[in-house]
Coordinates of N, CA and C in Angstrom, one line a residue:
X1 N 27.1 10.6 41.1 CA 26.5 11.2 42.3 C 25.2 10.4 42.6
X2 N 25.3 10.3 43.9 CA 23.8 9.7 44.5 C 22.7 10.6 45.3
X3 N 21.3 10.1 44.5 CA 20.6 10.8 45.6 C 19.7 10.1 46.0
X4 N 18.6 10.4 47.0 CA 18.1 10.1 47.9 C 16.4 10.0 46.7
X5 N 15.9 9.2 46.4 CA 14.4 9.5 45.8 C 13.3 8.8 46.0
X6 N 11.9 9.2 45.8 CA 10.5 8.6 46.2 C 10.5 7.9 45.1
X7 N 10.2 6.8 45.0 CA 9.8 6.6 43.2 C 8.5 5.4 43.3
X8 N 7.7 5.9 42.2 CA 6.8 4.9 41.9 C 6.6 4.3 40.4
X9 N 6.4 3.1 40.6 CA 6.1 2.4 39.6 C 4.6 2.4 38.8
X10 N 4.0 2.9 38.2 CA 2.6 2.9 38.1 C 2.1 2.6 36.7
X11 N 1.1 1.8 36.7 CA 0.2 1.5 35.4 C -1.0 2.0 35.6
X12 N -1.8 3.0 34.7 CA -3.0 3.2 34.9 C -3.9 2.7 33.8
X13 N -5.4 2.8 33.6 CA -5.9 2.5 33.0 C -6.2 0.7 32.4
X14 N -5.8 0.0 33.2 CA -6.1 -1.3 33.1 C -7.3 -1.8 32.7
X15 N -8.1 -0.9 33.4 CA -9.9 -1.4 32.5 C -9.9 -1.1 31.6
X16 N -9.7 -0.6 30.9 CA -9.0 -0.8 29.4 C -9.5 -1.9 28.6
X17 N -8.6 -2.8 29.5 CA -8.9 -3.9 29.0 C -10.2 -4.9 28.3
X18 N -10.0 -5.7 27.5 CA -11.4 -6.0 27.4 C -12.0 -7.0 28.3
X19 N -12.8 -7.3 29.0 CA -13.4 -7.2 30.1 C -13.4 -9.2 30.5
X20 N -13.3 -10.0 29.1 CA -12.8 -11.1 29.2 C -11.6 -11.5 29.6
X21 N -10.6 -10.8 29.7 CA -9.6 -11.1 30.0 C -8.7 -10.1 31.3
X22 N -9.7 -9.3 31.9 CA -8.9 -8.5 32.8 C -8.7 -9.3 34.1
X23 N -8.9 -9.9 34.6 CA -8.8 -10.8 35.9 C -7.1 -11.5 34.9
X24 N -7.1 -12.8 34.2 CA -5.9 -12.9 33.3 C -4.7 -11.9 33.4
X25 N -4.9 -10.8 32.9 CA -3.9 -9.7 32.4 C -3.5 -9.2 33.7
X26 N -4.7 -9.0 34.9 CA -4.5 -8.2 35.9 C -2.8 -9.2 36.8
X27 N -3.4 -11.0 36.7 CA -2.7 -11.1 37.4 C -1.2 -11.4 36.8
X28 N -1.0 -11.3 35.3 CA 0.0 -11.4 34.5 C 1.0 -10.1 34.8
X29 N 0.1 -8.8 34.6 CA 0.8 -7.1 35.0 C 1.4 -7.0 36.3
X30 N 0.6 -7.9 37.2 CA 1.5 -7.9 38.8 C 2.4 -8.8 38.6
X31 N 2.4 -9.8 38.4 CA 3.8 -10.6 38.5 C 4.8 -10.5 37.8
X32 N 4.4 -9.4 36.5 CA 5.7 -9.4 35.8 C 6.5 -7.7 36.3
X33 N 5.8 -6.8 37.2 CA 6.1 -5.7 37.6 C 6.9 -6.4 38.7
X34 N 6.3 -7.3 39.4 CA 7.7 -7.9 40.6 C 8.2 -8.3 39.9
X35 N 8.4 -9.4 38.6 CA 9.7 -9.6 38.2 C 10.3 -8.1 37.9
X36 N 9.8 -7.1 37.4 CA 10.8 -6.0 36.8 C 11.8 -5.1 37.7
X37 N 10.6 -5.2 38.9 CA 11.6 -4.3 40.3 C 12.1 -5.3 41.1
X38 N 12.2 -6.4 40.8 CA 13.4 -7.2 41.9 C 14.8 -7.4 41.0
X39 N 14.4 -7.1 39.1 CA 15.9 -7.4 38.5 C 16.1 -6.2 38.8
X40 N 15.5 -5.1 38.7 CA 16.0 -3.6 39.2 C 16.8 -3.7 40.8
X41 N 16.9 -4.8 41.2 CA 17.3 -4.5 42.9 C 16.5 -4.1 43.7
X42 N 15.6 -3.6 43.6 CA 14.7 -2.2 44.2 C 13.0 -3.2 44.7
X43 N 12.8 -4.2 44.5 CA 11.6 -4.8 45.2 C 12.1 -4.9 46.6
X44 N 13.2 -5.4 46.8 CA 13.1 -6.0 48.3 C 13.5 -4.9 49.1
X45 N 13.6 -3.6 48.6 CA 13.9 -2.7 49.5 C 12.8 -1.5 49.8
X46 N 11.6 -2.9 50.9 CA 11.0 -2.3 51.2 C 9.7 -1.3 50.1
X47 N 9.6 -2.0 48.8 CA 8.5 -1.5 48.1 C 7.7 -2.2 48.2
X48 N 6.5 -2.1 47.8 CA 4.9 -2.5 48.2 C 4.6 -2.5 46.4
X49 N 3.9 -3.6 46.3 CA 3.2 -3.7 44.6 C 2.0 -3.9 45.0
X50 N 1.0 -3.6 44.5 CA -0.4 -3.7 45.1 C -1.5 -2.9 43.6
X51 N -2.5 -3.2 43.7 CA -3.4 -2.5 43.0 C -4.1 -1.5 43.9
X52 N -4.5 -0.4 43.4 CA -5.1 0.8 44.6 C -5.6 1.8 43.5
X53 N -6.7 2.1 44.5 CA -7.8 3.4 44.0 C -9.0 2.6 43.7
X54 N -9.9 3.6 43.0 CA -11.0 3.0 42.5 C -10.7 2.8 41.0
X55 N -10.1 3.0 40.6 CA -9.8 2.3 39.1 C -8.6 1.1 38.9
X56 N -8.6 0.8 40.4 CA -7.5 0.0 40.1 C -6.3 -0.3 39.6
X57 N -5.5 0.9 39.9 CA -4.8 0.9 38.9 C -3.2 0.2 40.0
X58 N -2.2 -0.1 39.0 CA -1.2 -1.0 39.6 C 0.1 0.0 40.3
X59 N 0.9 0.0 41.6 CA 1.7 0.8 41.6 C 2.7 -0.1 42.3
X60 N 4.2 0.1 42.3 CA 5.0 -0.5 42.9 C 5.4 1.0 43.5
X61 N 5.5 1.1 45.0 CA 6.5 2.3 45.4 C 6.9 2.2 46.6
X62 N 7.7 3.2 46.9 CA 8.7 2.8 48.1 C 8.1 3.5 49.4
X63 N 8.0 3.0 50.6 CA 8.2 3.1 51.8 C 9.1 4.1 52.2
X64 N 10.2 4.3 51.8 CA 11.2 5.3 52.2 C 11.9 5.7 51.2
X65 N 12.7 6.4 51.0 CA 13.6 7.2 49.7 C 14.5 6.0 49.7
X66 N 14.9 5.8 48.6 CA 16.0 4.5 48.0 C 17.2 5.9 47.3
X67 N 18.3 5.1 47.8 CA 19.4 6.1 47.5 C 19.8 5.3 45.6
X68 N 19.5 6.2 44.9 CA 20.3 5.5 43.6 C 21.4 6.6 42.9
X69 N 22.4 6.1 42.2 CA 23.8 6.5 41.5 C 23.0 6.8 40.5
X70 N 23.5 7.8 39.6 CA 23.2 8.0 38.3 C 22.1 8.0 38.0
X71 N 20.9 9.0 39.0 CA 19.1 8.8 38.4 C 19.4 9.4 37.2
X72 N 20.2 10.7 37.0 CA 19.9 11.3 35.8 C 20.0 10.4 34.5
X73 N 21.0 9.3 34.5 CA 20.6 8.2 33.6 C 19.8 7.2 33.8
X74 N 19.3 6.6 35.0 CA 18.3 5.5 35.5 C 17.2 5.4 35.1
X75 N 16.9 7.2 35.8 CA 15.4 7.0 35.7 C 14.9 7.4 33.9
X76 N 15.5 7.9 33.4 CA 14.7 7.8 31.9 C 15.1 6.5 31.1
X77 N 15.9 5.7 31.7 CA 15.9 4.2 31.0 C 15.0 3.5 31.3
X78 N 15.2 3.3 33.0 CA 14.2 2.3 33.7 C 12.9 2.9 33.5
X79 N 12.1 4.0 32.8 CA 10.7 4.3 32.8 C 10.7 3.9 31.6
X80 N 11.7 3.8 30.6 CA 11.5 3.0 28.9 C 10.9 2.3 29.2
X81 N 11.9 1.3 29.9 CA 11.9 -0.4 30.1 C 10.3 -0.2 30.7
X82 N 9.8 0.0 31.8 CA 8.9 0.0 32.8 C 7.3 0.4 31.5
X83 N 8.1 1.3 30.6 CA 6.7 1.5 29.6 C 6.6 0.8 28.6
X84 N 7.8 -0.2 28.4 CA 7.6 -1.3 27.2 C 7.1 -2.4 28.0
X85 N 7.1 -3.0 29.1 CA 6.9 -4.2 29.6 C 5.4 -3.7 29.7
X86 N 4.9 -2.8 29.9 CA 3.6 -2.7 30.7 C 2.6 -3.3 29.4
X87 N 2.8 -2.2 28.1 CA 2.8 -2.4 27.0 C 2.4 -3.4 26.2
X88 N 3.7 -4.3 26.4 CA 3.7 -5.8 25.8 C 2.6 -6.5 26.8
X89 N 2.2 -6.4 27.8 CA 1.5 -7.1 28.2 C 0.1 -6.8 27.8
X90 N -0.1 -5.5 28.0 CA -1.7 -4.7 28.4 C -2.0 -3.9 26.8
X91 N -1.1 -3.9 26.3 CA -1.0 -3.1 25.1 C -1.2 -1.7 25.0
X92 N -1.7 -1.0 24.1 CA -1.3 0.4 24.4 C -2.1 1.1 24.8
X93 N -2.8 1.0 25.3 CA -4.3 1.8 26.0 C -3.8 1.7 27.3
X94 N -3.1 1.0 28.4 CA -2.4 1.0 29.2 C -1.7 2.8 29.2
X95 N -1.4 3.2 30.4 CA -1.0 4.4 30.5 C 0.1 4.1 31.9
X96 N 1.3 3.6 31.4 CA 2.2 3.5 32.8 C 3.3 4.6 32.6
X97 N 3.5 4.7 33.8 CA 4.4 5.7 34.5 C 5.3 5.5 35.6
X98 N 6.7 6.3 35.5 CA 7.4 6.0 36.8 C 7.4 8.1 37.7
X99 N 7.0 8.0 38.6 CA 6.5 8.9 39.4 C 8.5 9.1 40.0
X100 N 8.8 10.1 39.9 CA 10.3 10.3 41.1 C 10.3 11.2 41.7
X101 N 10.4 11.6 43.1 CA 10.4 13.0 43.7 C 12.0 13.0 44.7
X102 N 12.4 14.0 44.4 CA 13.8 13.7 45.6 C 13.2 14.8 46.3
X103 N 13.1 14.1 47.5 CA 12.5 14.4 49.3 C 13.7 15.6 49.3
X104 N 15.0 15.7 49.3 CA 16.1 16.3 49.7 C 15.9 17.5 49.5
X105 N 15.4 17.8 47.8 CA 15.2 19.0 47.3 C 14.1 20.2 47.8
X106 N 13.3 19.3 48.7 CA 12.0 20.0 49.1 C 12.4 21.1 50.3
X107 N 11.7 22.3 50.3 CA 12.0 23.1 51.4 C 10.8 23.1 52.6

């Protein structure tokens, strides 16, 4: 079954980092979050990767609801994968997250 969902990609807490190497890491965390949501299919449709807020933190999300097959299995894989990449890069003081809301269900 397919449904209709908001989803975001999000890393928070980047300053974290130690403060020599956050400019490095920052631009390593974005380019490897576009590499993650274009093997996912899901960059070119219309998501935005960007850093935002006052703490900077990293989010990839969609512009419009993306229809996907099988979230009930997707989304707790693809937020593994999405919390081991962030991880390997930023290590564990990093705090990433995949945000999903299905628009459909709302009254």
């Amino acid at each position: 079954m397919s449904v209709n969902v908001d989803i975001s990609f999000e890393i928070h807490n980047i300053a974290a980092i130690h403060e020599d190497e956050t400019e490095v890491k920052r631009n390593e965390i974005y380019e490897a979050a576009k590499k993650f949501l274009t093997e996912e299919g899901i960059l070119d449709q219309d998501m935005i990767v960007d850093f935002l807020g006052q703490e900077g933190y990293l989010a990839g999300y969609t512009t419009y609801p993306l229809i996907i097959s099988r979230s009930y299995v997707w989304v707790p894989d693809v937020t593994k994968r999405w919390e081991e990449m962030a991880k390997s890069i930023l290590g564990e003081s990093c705090q990433p997250k995949v945000v999903v809301d299905y628009p459909d269900e709302e009254y």
